[in-house]
Coordinates of C-alpha atoms in Angstrom, one line a residue:
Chain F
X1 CA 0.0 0.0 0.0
X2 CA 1.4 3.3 -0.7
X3 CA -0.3 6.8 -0.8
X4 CA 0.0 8.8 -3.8
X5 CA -0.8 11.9 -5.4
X6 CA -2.8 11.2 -8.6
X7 CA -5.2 12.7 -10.6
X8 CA -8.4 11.2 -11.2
X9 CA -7.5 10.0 -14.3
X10 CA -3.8 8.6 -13.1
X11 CA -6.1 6.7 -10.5
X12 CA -7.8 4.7 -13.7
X13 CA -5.0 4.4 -15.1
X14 CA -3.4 2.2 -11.8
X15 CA -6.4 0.6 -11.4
X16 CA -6.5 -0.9 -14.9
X17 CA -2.7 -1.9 -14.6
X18 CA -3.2 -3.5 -11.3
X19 CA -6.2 -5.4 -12.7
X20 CA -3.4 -7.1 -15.0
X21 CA -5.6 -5.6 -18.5
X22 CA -4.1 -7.6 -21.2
X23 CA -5.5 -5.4 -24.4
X24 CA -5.6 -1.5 -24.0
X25 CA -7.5 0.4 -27.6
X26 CA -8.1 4.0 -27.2
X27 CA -8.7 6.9 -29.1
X28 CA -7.7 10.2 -27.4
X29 CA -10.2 12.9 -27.0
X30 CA -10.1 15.5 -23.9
X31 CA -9.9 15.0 -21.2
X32 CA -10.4 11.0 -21.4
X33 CA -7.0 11.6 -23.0
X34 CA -4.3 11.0 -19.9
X35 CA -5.6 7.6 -18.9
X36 CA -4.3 5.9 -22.1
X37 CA -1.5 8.3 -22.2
X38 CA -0.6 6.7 -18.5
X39 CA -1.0 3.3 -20.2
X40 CA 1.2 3.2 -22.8
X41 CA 3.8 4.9 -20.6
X42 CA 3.5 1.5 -18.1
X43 CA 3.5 -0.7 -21.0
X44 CA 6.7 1.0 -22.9
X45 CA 8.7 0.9 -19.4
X46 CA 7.5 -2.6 -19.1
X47 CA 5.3 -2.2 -16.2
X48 CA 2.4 -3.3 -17.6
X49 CA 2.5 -6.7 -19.8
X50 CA -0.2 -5.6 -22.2
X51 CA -0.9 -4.6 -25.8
X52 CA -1.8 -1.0 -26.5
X53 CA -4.2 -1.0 -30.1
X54 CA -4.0 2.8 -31.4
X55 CA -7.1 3.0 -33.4
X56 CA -8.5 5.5 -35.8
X57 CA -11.8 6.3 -34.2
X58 CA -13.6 5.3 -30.8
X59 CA -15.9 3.1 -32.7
X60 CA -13.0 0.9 -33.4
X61 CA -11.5 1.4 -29.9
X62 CA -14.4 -0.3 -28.3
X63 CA -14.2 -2.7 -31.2
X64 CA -10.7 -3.6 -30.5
X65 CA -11.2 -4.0 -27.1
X66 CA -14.4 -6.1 -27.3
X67 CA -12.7 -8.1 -29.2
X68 CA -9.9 -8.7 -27.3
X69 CA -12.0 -9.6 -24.6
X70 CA -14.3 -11.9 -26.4
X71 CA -10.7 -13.7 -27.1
X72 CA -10.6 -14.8 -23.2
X73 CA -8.8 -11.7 -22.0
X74 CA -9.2 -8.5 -19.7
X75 CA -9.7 -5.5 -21.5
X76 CA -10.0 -1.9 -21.5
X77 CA -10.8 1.4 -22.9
X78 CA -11.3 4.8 -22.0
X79 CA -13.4 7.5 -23.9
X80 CA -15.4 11.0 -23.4
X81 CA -18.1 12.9 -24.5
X82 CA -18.5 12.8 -28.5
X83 CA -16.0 9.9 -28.7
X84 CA -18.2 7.9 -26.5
X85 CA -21.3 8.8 -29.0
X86 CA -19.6 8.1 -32.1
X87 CA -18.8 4.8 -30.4
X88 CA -22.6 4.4 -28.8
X89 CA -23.3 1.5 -31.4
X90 CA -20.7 -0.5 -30.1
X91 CA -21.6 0.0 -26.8
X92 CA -24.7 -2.4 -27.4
X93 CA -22.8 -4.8 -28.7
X94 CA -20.9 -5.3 -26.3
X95 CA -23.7 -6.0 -23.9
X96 CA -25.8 -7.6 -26.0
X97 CA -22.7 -10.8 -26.4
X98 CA -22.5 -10.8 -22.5
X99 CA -18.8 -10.3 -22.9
X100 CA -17.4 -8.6 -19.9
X101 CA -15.1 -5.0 -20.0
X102 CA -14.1 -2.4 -18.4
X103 CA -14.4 1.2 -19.6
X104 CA -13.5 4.2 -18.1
X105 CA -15.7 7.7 -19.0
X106 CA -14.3 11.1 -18.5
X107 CA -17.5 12.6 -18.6
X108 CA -18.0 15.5 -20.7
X109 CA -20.8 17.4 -22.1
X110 CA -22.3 16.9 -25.8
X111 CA -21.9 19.6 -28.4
X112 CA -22.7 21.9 -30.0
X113 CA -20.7 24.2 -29.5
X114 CA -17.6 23.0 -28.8
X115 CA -17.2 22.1 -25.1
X116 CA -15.2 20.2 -22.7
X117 CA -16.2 20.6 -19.2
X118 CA -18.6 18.1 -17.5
X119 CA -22.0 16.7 -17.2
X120 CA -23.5 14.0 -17.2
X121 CA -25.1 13.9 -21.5
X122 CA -23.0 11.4 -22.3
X123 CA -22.7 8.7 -19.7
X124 CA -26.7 8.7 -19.4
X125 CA -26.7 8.7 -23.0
X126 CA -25.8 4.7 -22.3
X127 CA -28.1 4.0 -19.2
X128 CA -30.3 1.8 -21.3
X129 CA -27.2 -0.1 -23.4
X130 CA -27.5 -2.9 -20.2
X131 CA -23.9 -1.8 -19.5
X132 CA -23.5 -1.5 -15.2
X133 CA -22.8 2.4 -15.0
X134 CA -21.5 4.0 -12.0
X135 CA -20.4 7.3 -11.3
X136 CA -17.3 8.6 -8.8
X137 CA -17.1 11.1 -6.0
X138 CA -13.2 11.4 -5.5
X139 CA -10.2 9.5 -7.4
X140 CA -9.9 7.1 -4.4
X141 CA -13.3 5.8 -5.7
X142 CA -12.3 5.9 -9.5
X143 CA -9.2 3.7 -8.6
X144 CA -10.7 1.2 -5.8
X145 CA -14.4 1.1 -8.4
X146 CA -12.8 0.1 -11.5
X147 CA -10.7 -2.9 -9.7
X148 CA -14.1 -3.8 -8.3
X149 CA -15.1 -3.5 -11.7
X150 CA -13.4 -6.3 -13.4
X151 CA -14.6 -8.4 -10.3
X152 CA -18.7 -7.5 -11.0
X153 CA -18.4 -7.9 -14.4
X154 CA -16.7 -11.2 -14.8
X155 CA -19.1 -12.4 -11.9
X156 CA -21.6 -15.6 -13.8
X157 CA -24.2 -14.0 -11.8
X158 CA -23.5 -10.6 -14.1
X159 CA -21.5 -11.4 -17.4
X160 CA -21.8 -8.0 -18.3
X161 CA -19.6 -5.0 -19.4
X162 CA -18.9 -1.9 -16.5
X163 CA -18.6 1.9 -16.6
X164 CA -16.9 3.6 -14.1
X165 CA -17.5 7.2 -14.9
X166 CA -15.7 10.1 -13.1
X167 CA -16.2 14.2 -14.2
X168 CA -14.4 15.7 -16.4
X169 CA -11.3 17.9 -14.5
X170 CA -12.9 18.4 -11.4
X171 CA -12.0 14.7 -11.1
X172 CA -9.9 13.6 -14.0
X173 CA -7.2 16.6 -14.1
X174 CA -7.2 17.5 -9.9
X175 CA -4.8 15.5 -7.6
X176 CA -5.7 14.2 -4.3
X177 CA -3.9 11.8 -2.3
X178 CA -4.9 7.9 -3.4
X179 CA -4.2 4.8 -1.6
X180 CA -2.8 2.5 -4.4
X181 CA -3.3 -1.0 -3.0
X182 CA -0.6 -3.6 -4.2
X183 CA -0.4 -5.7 -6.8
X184 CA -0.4 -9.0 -4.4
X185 CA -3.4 -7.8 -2.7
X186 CA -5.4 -6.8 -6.3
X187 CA -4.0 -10.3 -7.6
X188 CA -5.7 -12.1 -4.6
X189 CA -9.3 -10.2 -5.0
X190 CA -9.4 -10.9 -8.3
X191 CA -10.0 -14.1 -9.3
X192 CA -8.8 -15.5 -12.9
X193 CA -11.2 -14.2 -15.8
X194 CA -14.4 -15.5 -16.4
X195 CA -16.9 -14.7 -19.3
X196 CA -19.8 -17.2 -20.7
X197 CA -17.8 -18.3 -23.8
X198 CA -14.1 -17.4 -25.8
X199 CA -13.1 -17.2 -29.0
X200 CA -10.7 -19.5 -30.4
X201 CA -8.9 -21.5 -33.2
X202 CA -10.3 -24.2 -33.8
X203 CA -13.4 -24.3 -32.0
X204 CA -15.8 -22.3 -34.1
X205 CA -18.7 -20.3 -32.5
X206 CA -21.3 -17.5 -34.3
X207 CA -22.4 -14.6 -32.4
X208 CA -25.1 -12.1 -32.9
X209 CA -25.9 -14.2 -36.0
X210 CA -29.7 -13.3 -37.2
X211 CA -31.9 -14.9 -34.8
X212 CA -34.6 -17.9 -35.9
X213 CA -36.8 -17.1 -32.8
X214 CA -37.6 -13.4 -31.6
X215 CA -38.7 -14.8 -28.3
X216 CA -35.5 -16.3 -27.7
X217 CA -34.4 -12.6 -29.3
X218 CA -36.4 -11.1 -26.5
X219 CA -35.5 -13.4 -23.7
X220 CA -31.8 -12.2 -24.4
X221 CA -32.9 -8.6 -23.3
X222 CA -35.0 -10.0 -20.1
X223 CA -32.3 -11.8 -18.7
X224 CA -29.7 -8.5 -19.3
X225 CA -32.3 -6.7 -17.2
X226 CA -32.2 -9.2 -14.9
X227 CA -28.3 -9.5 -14.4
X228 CA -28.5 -6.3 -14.0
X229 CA -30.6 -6.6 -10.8
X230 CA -28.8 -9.9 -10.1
X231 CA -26.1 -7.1 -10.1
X232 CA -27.3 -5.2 -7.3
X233 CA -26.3 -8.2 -4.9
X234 CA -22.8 -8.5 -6.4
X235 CA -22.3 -4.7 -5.9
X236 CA -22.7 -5.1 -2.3
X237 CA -21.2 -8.8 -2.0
X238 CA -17.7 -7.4 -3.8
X239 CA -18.0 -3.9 -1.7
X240 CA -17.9 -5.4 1.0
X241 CA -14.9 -7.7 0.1
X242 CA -13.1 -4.9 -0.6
X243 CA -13.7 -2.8 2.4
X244 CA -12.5 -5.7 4.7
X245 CA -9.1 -5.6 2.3
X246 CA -8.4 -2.1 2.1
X247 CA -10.9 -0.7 5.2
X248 CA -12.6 1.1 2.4
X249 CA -16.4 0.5 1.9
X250 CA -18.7 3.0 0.3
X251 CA -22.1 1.1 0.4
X252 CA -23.0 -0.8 -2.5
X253 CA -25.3 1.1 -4.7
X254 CA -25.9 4.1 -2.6
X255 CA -23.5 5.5 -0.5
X256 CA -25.7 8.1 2.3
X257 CA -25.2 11.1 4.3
X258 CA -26.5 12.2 7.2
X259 CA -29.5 10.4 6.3
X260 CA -30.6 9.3 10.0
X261 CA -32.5 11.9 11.3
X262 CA -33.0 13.5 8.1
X263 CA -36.8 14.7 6.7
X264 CA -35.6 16.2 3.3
X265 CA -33.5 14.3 1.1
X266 CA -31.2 15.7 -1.6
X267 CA -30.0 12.9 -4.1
X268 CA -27.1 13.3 -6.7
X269 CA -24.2 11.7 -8.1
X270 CA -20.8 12.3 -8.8
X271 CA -17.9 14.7 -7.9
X272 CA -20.7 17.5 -7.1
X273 CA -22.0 15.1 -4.3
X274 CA -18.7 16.0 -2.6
X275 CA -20.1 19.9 -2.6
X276 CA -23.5 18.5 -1.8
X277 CA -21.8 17.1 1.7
X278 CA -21.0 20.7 2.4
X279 CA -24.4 21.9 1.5
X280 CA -26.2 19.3 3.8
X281 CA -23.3 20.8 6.6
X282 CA -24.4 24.3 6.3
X283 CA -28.2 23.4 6.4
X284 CA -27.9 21.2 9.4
X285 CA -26.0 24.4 11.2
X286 CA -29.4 26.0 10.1
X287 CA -31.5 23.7 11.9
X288 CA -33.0 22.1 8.4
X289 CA -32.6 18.1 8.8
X290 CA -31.5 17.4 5.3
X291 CA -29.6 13.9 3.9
X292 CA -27.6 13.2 0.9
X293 CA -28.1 9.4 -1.1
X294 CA -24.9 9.7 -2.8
X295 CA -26.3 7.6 -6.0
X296 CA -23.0 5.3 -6.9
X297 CA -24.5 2.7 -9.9
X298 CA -27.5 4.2 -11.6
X299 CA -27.2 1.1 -14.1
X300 CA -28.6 -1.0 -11.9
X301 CA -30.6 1.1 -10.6
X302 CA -31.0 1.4 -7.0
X303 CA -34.4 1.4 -6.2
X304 CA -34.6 -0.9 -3.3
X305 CA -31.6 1.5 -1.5
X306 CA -33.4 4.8 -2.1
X307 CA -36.8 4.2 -1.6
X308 CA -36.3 2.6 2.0
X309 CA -34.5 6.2 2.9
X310 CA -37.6 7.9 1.5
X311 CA -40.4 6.1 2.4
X312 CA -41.4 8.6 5.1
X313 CA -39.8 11.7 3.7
X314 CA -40.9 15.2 3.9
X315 CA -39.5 15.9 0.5
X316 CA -36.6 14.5 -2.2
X317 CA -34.9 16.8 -4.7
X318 CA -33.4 15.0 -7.2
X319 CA -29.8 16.9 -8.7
X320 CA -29.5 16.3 -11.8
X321 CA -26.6 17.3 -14.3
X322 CA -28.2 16.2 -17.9
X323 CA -31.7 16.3 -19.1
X324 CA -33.8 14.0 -20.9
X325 CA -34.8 17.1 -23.2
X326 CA -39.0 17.1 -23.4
X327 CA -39.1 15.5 -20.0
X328 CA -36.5 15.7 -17.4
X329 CA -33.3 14.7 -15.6
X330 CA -32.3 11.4 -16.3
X331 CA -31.9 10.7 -12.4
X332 CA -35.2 12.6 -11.1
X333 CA -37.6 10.2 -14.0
X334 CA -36.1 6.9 -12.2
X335 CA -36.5 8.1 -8.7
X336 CA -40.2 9.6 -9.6
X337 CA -41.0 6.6 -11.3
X338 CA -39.9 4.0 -8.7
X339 CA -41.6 6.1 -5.9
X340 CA -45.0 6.2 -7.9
X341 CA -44.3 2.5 -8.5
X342 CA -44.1 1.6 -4.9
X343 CA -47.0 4.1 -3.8
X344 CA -44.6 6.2 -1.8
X345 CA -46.5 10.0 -2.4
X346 CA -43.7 12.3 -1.3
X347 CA -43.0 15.7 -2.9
X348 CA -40.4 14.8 -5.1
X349 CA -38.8 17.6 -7.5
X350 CA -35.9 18.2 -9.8
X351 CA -32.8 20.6 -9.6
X352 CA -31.2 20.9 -13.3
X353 CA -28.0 22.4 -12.5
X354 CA -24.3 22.7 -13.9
X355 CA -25.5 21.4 -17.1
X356 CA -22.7 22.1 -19.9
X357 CA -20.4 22.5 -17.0
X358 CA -21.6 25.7 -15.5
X359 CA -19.8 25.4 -12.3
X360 CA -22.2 25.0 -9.0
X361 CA -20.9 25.5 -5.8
X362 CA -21.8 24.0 -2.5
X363 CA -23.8 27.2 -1.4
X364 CA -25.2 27.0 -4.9
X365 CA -26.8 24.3 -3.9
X366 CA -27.5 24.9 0.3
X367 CA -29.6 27.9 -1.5
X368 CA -31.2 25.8 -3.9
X369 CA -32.3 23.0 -1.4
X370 CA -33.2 25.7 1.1
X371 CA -35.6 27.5 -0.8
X372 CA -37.1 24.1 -2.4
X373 CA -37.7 23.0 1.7
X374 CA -39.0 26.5 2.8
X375 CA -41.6 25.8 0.1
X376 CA -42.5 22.6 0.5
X377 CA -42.7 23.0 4.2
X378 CA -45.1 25.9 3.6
X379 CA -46.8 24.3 1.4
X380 CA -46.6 20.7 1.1
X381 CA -45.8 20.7 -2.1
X382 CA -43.7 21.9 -4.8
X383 CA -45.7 24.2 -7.1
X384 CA -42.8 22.9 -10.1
X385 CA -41.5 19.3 -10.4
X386 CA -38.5 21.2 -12.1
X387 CA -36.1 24.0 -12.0
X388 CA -33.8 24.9 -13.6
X389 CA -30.6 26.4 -11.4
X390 CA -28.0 28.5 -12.8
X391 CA -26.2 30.3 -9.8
X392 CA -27.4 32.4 -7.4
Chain Z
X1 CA -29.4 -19.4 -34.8
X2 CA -29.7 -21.3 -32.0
X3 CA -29.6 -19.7 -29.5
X4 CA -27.2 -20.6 -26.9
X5 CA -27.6 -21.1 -22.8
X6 CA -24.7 -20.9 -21.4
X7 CA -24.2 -20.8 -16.9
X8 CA -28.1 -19.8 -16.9
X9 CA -27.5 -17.1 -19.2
X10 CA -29.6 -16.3 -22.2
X11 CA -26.9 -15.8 -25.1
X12 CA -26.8 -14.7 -28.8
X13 CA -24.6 -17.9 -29.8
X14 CA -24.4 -20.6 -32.3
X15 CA -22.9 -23.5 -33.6
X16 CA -22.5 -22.1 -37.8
X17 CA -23.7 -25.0 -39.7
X18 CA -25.1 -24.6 -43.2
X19 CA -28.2 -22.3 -43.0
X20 CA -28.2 -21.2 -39.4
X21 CA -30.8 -18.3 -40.5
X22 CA -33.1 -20.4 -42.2
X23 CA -34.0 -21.3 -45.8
X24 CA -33.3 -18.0 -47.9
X25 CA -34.0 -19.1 -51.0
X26 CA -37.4 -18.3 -49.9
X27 CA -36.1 -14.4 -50.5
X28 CA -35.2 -14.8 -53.7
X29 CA -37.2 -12.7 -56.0
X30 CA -34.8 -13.4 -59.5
X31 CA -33.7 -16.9 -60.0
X32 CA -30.2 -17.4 -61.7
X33 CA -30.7 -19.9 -64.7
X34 CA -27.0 -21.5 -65.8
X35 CA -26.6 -22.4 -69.3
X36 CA -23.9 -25.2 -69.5
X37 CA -23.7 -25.1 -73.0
X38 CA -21.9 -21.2 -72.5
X39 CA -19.3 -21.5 -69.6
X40 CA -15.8 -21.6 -69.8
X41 CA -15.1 -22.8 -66.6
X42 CA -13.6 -20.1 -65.0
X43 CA -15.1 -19.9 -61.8
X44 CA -15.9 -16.5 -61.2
X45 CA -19.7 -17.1 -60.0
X46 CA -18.5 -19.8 -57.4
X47 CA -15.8 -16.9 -55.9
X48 CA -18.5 -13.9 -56.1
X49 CA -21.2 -15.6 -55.0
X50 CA -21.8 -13.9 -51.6
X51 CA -24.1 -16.9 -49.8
X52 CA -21.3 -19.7 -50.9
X53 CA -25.1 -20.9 -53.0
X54 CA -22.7 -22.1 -56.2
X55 CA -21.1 -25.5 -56.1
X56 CA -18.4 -26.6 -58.4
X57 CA -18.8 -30.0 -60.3
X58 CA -15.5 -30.9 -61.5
X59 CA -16.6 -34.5 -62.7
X60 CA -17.9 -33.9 -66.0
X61 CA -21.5 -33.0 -66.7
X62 CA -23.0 -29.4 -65.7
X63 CA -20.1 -27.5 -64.0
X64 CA -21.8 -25.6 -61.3
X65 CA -24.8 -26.7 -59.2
X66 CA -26.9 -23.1 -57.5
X67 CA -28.5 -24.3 -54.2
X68 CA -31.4 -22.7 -54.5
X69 CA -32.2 -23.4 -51.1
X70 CA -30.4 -20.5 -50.0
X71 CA -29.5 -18.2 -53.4
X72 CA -31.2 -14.8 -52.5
X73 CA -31.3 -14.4 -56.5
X74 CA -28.5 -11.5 -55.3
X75 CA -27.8 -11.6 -59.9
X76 CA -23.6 -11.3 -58.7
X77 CA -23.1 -14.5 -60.2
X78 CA -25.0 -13.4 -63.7
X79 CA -23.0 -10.3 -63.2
X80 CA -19.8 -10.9 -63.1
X81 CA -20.2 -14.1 -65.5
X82 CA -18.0 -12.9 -69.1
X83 CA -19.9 -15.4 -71.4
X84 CA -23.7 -14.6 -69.9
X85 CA -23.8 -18.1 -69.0
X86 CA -26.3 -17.3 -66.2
X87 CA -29.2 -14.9 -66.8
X88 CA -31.8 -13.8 -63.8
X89 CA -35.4 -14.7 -64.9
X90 CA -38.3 -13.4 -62.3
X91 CA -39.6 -15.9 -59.9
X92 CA -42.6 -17.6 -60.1

C-alpha cells in the first residue's frame, strides 16, 4: 500500500494496470486523454505486460477492445463525450454478447458548440445499453471502483460489461492523495477471468448471427435486465470484500449522508456530491434536517436503497446534471418513477444544475435546497416538479 | 441461430452449420438460370457468390450446381459471369 498523489484520471489508469488488463485500444479525446497516455507509458517501461491498439476512431476502440475480450482476456478502454457517442453503437454490442469489460468515462458534455467541461449527456446517453454504469465522487473511488469493476463484471451472476464514470477535471485533471493498494493484494481479489464463452482457433462459435426465434431474441434482453438486478447483490457482496481488504467500503449502490434523522433528502451523483456534503453541513448548522443518497450505480438502478430512505420523507430533490430534453433529468424520472411504483407520495422535484459544465458551488446548492424546503414545508408541495438552477 | 444457454445465461450464440438463419432461397425474387452449353469454366460465380449458393462440379456433366435453397437471387453470379452463361429470370 502506498499513498499517492494522482489525478483522477492517473487513478484509472493504476487501477487498470493493477487489474493485469491484457488489451488497452483508445482513441484520445479530452480530457479522457491521460488515462491511455498513462497506459502506454506502463506498458513502454514494461510495467504493464499488455498490448496497446492505437485505433482510428472510438468506434473501433471499443471494437478492438471487445474483441480482445471476447478472445478470453481483460480488456480496457477509456473515452469521453462525443468519442463515446460516435462509439454508442458498439456499446450495445458489447452487452448484448454478454462479454465482460471495463471502460472508463471522463465525462464530458455533448456539443454543439464545442465544449469540454462536464456533465453527465454522455454517460446517461448509455443507461439503457445494459452496461453497469456508476459514477465517482473522488479519485480514491475511481481507482478502488474500476478494480471492483473487473470483479462484477466477470461475476456468472452478471457477465456484463462496467462503466466507471468520473467528471471531467474536477476529477480527472485534480490531484488528491490515493491509496494505491498492491499488486499481491489486487492479484488475490481478483479471481482468474471469467466470461460465458471465448473465442478460439479451432473451436468455431457465431455470435449475434440473425436470430430464428424473436422470443429467444427477446429473452436475451429479459435476462440483461435481470443480471443487471442480479447485479445489485454482487455490488454489495464485492464492496464489502473490498472494504475488509483495504478498510474502504462505500455502500453498495448508494453511499448516504447524514441520512438518520434526516426529513428532506437531496440525491445526486458524482464529484458534485462532494459539494453536496458541504451543503447538507451548512443546512444542518441552520436547523434544516437534510440527507444526501450519494447515488453510486445508476445502471442497476437502486431502487430498493433509495426508496427505503424515502419512504417517510418530507421531501426529495433530485440533482440532476443532464436532461432528458421534453421531459426531465435522467436521475429525477427513475426516482419519480420507482416512488410512484411503490405508492410512496412524497414531494419529489428536480434541480437541473451545472449542465454544460456551469460550475455550481456547495452554497449554490445549500440555497437551492433551502428554498425548495421553505416551500414545500409551507406548502406541502412543490408548485414545479422542475427548476432549472444557474447560480445564485 | 440457436440460440445458446450458457451458466443460466440467455446468449446470442451458435454452432455455424449450413443455413443457421433459415431457408433464404425463400427471399429470392430473380432466379439465376445456368446455361452449361456457354461457360468456360472459369469460376468467377463460385468466388463472387456472396451466400457460398454455387457448387463446383468438377466431374464432367453441368459445371456448377446453384443451391437454390439459399440463393437470395442477389444476380452477382449473372453479373460478373463474361460469357452470360447465367441470366436472372423473375420468380414464379
Amino acid at each position: 500500500m502506498v499513498v499517492k498523489p494522482l489525478t483522477g484520471n492517473y487513478a484509472a489508469a493504476y487501477a487498470a494496470k493493477l487489474s493485469r488488463v491484457k488489451v488497452v485500444a483508445a482513441y484520445p479525446i479530452t480530457p479522457q486523454t491521460t488515462i491511455v497516455e498513462k497506459l502506454a507509458q506502463f506498458i513502454e517501461d514494461g510495467e504493464m505486460d499488455a498490448k496497446m491498439i492505437r485505433v482510428e476512431s472510438e468506434h473501433s476502440a471499443l471494437a478492438a477492445a471487445y474483441g480482445a475480450a471476447s478472445g478470453g482476456v481483460r480488456a480496457y478502454t477509456a473515452t469521453s463525450s462525443q468519442g463515446l457517442l460516435y462509439m454508442h453503437e458498439m456499446v450495445w454490442w458489447v452487452a448484448g454478447s454478454r462479454i465482460p469489460l471495463v471502460m472508463t468515462i471522463v465525462t464530458r458534455t455533448l456539443g454543439p458548440p464545442w465544449n469540454i467541461w462536464t456533465d453527465h449527456s454522455d454517460i446517461m446517453d448509455q443507461r439503457d445499453s445494459g452496461w453497469l454504469i456508476m459514477m465517482a465522487e473522488h479519485n480514491q473511488e475511481v481507482l478502488d471502483e474500476t478494480i471492483k469493476m473487473f470483479k462484477i463484471t466477470e461475476d456468472p451472476r452478471v457477465f456484463l460489461p462496467g462503466i466507471v464514470g468520473l467528471d471531467a477535471f474536477i476529477l480527472s485533471h485534480t490531484t488528491e492523495p490515493v491509496d494505491i493498494p498492491d499488486q499481491e493484494l489486487v492479484d488475490t481479489f481478483l479471481p482468474p477471468r471469467r466470461q460465458p464463452y471465448v473465442f478460439k482457433p479451432g473451436d468455431s462459435l457465431l455470435m449475434g448471427n440473425v436470430p430464428r426465434n424473436l422470443k429467444e431474441n427477446m429473452r436475451m434482453r429479459e435476462d440483461i435486465h435481470n443480471s443487471l438486478e442480479a447485479a445489485k447483490k454482487v455490488i454489495e457482496e464485492v464492496d464489502e470484500e473490498w472494504g475488509k481488504l483495504t478498510g474502504r467500503r462505500y455502500g453498495g449502490l448508494i453511499e448516504c449522508y447524514r441520512c438518520e434523522d434526516a426529513s428532506h433528502f437531496i440525491v445526486g451523483m458524482g464529484a458534485w456530491v462532494g459539494d453536496m456534503r458541504e451543503a447538507v453541513d451548512s443546512l444542518r448548522t441552520n436547523g434544516i434536517k437534510v440527507g444526501l443518497i450519494k447515488v453510486r450505480y445508476v445502471r442497476p438502478f437502486p431502487r430498493e436503497d433509495i426508496l427505503k430512505w424515502v419512504v417517510n420523507a418530507k421531501s426529495v430533490i433530485v440533482f440532476d446534471r443532464s436532461v432528458s430534453a421534453g421531459s426531465a433529468g435522467p436521475l429525477f424520472l427513475d426516482v419519480a418513477a420507482h416512488l410512484m411504483a411503490a405508492g410512496i407520495r412524497v414531494p419529489v422535484k428536480n434541480i437541473l444544475a451545472g449542465i454544460t459544465g456551469l460550475d455550481v458551488t456547495y452554497e449554490d446548492i445549500a440555497d437551492a435546497v433551502l428554498k425548495s424546503v421553505a416551500e414545500v414545508e409551507e406548502t406541502g408541495k412543490f408548485s414545479r416538479f422542475i427548476e432549472w438552477y444557474y447560480g445564485r | 441461430m440457436s440460440e445458446g444457454r450458457v451458466k443460466g445465461k440467455v446468449l446470442p450464440i451458435s454452432k455455424p452449420c449450413v443455413g443457421v438463419a433459415g431457408k433464404t432461397g425463400s427471399w429470392r425474387v430473380m432466379r439465376p438460370v445456368y446455361d452449361d452449353s456457354k461457360c468456360v469454366k472459369c469460376r468467377l460465380c463460385w468466388l463472387y457468390c456472396p451466400e457460398n449458393a454455387i457448387d463446383l462440379n468438377e466431374e464432367g456433366g453441368p459445371f456448377i450446381k446453384i443451391n437454390y435453397d439459399y440463393c437470395k437471387g442477389c444476380g452477382i453470379c449473372a453479373s460478373v459471369c463474361p460469357k452470360n452463361a447465367i441470366t436472372m429470370v423473375p420468380e414464379g
